[in-house]
Short mmCIF file of C-alpha atoms in Angstrom, two decimals:
data_model
loop_
_atom_site.label_atom_id
_atom_site.label_comp_id
_atom_site.label_asym_id
_atom_site.label_seq_id
_atom_site.Cartn_x
_atom_site.Cartn_y
_atom_site.Cartn_z
CA UNK J 1 78.09 57.94 79.94
CA UNK J 2 80.69 55.18 79.10
CA UNK J 3 83.75 55.37 81.16
CA UNK J 4 87.00 53.58 81.53
CA UNK J 5 87.30 51.66 84.97
CA UNK J 6 90.37 50.35 86.65
CA UNK J 7 91.14 47.93 89.45
CA UNK J 8 92.34 47.94 91.97
CA UNK J 9 92.36 51.73 93.01
CA UNK J 10 95.44 51.26 95.32
CA UNK J 11 98.07 48.37 95.14
CA UNK J 12 100.78 47.89 97.53
CA UNK J 13 103.42 45.16 96.80
CA UNK J 14 106.78 44.19 97.82
CA UNK J 15 109.86 44.94 95.64
CA UNK J 16 110.49 42.05 93.23
CA UNK J 17 106.88 40.81 93.28
CA UNK J 18 104.74 40.73 90.32
CA UNK J 19 101.68 43.01 89.80
CA UNK J 20 98.86 42.95 87.28
CA UNK J 21 96.88 46.27 86.89
CA UNK J 22 93.49 45.78 85.24
CA UNK J 23 91.57 48.11 83.06
CA UNK J 24 88.09 47.93 81.28
CA UNK J 25 88.05 50.24 78.36
CA UNK J 26 84.99 51.85 76.72
CA UNK J 27 83.28 49.04 75.02
CA UNK J 28 83.31 50.16 71.46
CA UNK J 29 86.98 51.45 71.66
CA UNK J 30 89.70 49.75 69.69
CA UNK J 31 92.85 51.46 70.95
CA UNK J 32 94.36 51.19 74.41
CA UNK J 33 97.02 52.98 76.39
CA UNK J 34 98.79 52.80 79.67
CA UNK J 35 100.40 56.07 81.14
CA UNK J 36 102.10 56.36 84.46
CA UNK J 37 102.60 59.51 86.71
CA UNK J 38 105.20 59.34 89.33
CA UNK J 39 104.29 61.68 92.36
CA UNK J 40 105.01 65.32 91.34
CA UNK J 41 106.09 64.33 87.80
CA UNK J 42 104.64 64.48 84.40
CA UNK J 43 102.14 61.86 82.92
CA UNK J 44 104.14 59.65 80.79
CA UNK J 45 103.15 57.37 77.92
CA UNK J 46 103.91 53.71 78.40
CA UNK J 47 102.28 51.73 75.62
CA UNK J 48 99.60 51.82 72.99
CA UNK J 49 97.85 48.50 71.91
CA UNK J 50 95.75 47.80 69.08
CA UNK J 51 94.44 44.69 67.34
CA UNK J 52 96.06 42.60 69.86
CA UNK J 53 99.53 43.83 69.58
CA UNK J 54 101.63 46.73 70.74
CA UNK J 55 101.55 49.54 68.33
CA UNK J 56 103.94 51.95 70.09
CA UNK J 57 105.85 51.85 73.41
CA UNK J 58 108.34 54.23 75.14
CA UNK J 59 111.67 53.47 76.56
CA UNK J 60 110.03 53.41 79.98
CA UNK J 61 108.11 50.07 78.73
CA UNK J 62 111.11 47.64 79.10
CA UNK J 63 111.12 43.95 79.32
CA UNK J 64 109.60 44.03 82.99
CA UNK J 65 106.28 45.25 81.38
CA UNK J 66 103.90 43.47 79.31
CA UNK J 67 100.18 44.19 78.24
CA UNK J 68 97.39 41.83 77.44
CA UNK J 69 93.88 41.79 76.23
CA UNK J 70 92.86 38.45 77.93
CA UNK J 71 89.18 38.64 76.88
CA UNK J 72 86.93 41.10 75.14
CA UNK J 73 86.67 43.52 77.87
CA UNK J 74 89.72 43.51 80.01
CA UNK J 75 93.25 45.29 79.22
CA UNK J 76 96.05 44.46 81.72
CA UNK J 77 99.42 45.68 82.48
CA UNK J 78 101.95 43.46 84.21
CA UNK J 79 104.99 44.40 85.93
CA UNK J 80 107.06 41.12 86.39
CA UNK J 81 109.44 42.11 89.17
CA UNK J 82 108.46 45.45 90.73
CA UNK J 83 111.11 48.12 91.63
CA UNK J 84 110.81 51.07 94.24
CA UNK J 85 110.97 53.40 91.18
CA UNK J 86 107.81 51.71 89.67
CA UNK J 87 105.71 53.29 92.38
CA UNK J 88 103.34 55.74 90.54
CA UNK J 89 99.64 56.29 89.54
CA UNK J 90 99.05 54.16 86.41
CA UNK J 91 96.29 55.54 83.93
CA UNK J 92 94.66 53.26 81.55
CA UNK J 93 93.08 55.23 78.39
CA UNK J 94 91.08 54.06 75.29
CA UNK J 95 90.12 55.52 72.09
CA UNK J 96 87.87 54.59 69.04
CA UNK J 97 90.81 55.15 66.79
CA UNK J 98 93.92 57.07 67.03
CA UNK J 99 95.09 60.50 65.50
CA UNK J 100 91.76 62.04 65.09
CA UNK J 101 90.08 64.53 67.50
CA UNK J 102 86.76 62.40 67.33
CA UNK J 103 88.79 59.55 68.86
CA UNK J 104 90.28 61.51 71.93
CA UNK J 105 91.74 59.32 74.71
CA UNK J 106 89.36 58.74 77.58
CA UNK J 107 91.25 58.08 81.00
CA UNK J 108 90.24 55.90 83.70
CA UNK J 109 90.72 56.96 87.41
CA UNK J 110 94.05 55.33 87.82
CA UNK J 111 95.65 52.69 90.01
CA UNK J 112 98.11 53.96 92.64
CA UNK J 113 101.01 51.35 92.93
CA UNK J 114 103.23 51.49 95.96
CA UNK J 115 106.31 49.40 96.03
CA UNK J 116 107.85 48.70 99.30
CA UNK M 1 111.30 64.63 71.88
CA UNK M 2 108.52 66.96 72.80
CA UNK M 3 108.78 69.11 76.01
CA UNK M 4 105.63 70.62 77.56
CA UNK M 5 106.06 73.05 80.21
CA UNK M 6 103.46 74.62 82.71
CA UNK M 7 103.45 76.77 85.69
CA UNK M 8 102.76 74.72 88.57
CA UNK M 9 100.35 76.84 90.75
CA UNK M 10 97.61 79.33 90.34
CA UNK M 11 95.59 80.75 92.95
CA UNK M 12 92.34 82.99 92.15
CA UNK M 13 89.37 84.20 93.91
CA UNK M 14 85.99 82.97 93.04
CA UNK M 15 84.21 84.92 90.13
CA UNK M 16 87.64 85.95 88.75
CA UNK M 17 89.11 84.66 85.42
CA UNK M 18 91.77 81.96 85.56
CA UNK M 19 94.46 81.79 82.74
CA UNK M 20 96.61 78.65 82.82
CA UNK M 21 99.58 78.69 80.37
CA UNK M 22 101.44 75.77 78.53
CA UNK M 23 104.43 76.12 76.21
CA UNK M 24 105.78 73.33 74.00
CA UNK M 25 108.56 72.60 71.72
CA UNK M 26 107.43 70.49 68.88
CA UNK M 27 105.22 72.25 66.48
CA UNK M 28 104.07 69.07 64.67
CA UNK M 29 101.15 68.06 67.03
CA UNK M 30 97.96 68.21 65.44
CA UNK M 31 95.59 68.54 68.39
CA UNK M 32 96.21 70.23 71.74
CA UNK M 33 94.34 69.23 74.67
CA UNK M 34 93.24 70.34 78.16
CA UNK M 35 92.60 67.70 80.86
CA UNK M 36 91.43 68.32 84.33
CA UNK M 37 92.37 66.16 87.40
CA UNK M 38 90.27 66.44 90.53
CA UNK M 39 91.62 64.82 93.76
CA UNK M 40 91.57 61.05 93.62
CA UNK M 41 90.08 61.05 90.16
CA UNK M 42 91.38 60.32 86.53
CA UNK M 43 92.05 62.83 83.90
CA UNK M 44 88.86 64.27 82.50
CA UNK M 45 88.89 65.77 78.99
CA UNK M 46 87.95 69.35 79.17
CA UNK M 47 88.58 70.77 75.55
CA UNK M 48 90.82 70.64 72.65
CA UNK M 49 92.15 72.75 69.73
CA UNK M 50 93.03 71.76 66.43
CA UNK M 51 96.47 73.25 65.28
CA UNK M 52 95.10 75.22 62.51
CA UNK M 53 92.91 77.31 64.85
CA UNK M 54 93.81 80.29 66.99
CA UNK M 55 90.91 80.28 69.47
CA UNK M 56 88.24 78.05 70.71
CA UNK M 57 85.43 79.00 73.07
CA UNK M 58 83.46 76.47 74.87
CA UNK M 59 81.04 77.89 77.43
CA UNK M 60 83.25 79.21 80.35
CA UNK M 61 86.44 78.02 78.69
CA UNK M 62 88.61 79.81 76.01
CA UNK M 63 91.53 78.09 74.50
CA UNK M 64 94.13 80.36 72.71
CA UNK M 65 96.82 79.03 70.51
CA UNK M 66 99.70 80.95 69.55
CA UNK M 67 101.67 78.72 67.06
CA UNK M 68 104.43 81.12 66.48
CA UNK M 69 105.29 81.25 70.07
CA UNK M 70 104.22 77.66 70.78
CA UNK M 71 101.91 78.92 73.55
CA UNK M 72 98.81 77.37 74.62
CA UNK M 73 96.39 78.74 77.16
CA UNK M 74 93.26 77.97 78.92
CA UNK M 75 91.03 80.78 80.32
CA UNK M 76 88.15 79.93 82.69
CA UNK M 77 85.68 82.81 83.10
CA UNK M 78 83.95 83.25 86.44
CA UNK M 79 85.81 80.57 88.08
CA UNK M 80 84.00 78.61 90.68
CA UNK M 81 85.43 76.62 93.75
CA UNK M 82 84.39 73.39 91.93
CA UNK M 83 87.17 74.38 89.22
CA UNK M 84 89.87 73.70 91.88
CA UNK M 85 91.74 70.80 90.33
CA UNK M 86 95.03 70.10 88.41
CA UNK M 87 94.97 71.00 84.67
CA UNK M 88 97.05 69.31 82.36
CA UNK M 89 97.89 70.39 78.61
CA UNK M 90 98.69 67.70 76.36
CA UNK M 91 99.91 67.49 72.91
CA UNK M 92 98.84 64.72 70.45
CA UNK M 93 101.60 63.02 68.57
CA UNK M 94 101.35 60.14 66.26
CA UNK M 95 99.23 58.11 68.57
CA UNK M 96 100.23 59.38 72.09
CA UNK M 97 99.81 62.12 74.32
CA UNK M 98 102.72 64.26 75.75
CA UNK M 99 101.57 65.77 78.98
CA UNK M 100 102.91 68.73 80.96
CA UNK M 101 103.31 68.53 84.57
CA UNK M 102 99.97 70.10 85.45
CA UNK M 103 98.99 73.41 87.04
CA UNK M 104 97.19 73.32 90.33
CA UNK M 105 94.33 75.72 90.37
CA UNK M 106 93.11 76.87 93.83
CA UNK M 107 90.01 79.06 93.79
CA UNK M 108 89.18 80.76 97.03
CA UNK M 109 85.62 81.83 97.93
#
């Protein structure tokens, strides 16, 4: 069964460093998402991406964050200068479309980011 | 914005039924989901219900939706130890999902 994959599973970085989290969405999906879950908190929406541009973003997704689909398979989240409060589990998701139940979002296993 | 609340913890014995509850504030969501997260794993879609339905049954899972009270529940019949996980309800907005904090279900033998 097709699945969303994410690498690395765990990333440790120093405050102020740049990190890139990688995702390979399900191959025929067109919509891509990033969510994050700070330990003990809710899963929060960060950004959605379609047709090579951001379609929606939350207030969490500030200028420190960027997303890119550098090739036909990868979808990346970059944090330019990490802060301690960026420590969280980051989930990538994809869907064939948006807003319809047949196009439910499927999630990857997550990348745990630890900022020291 | 949407607020989704869940109780944080539920403990049951193997073979019993489990009922996980979720309340929400925004009634405009068209789809309401239940996701399961096992330790170290991602979010696995369990089931969903469309907002014009009151109930949906899928094998051991029963989803009940009370739109008047803005209350969603997931019932797991004959709960097994393998059902131990965190269960999230999530509401589908324009293109995003709004999640609750998750309910940790612990099933003891």
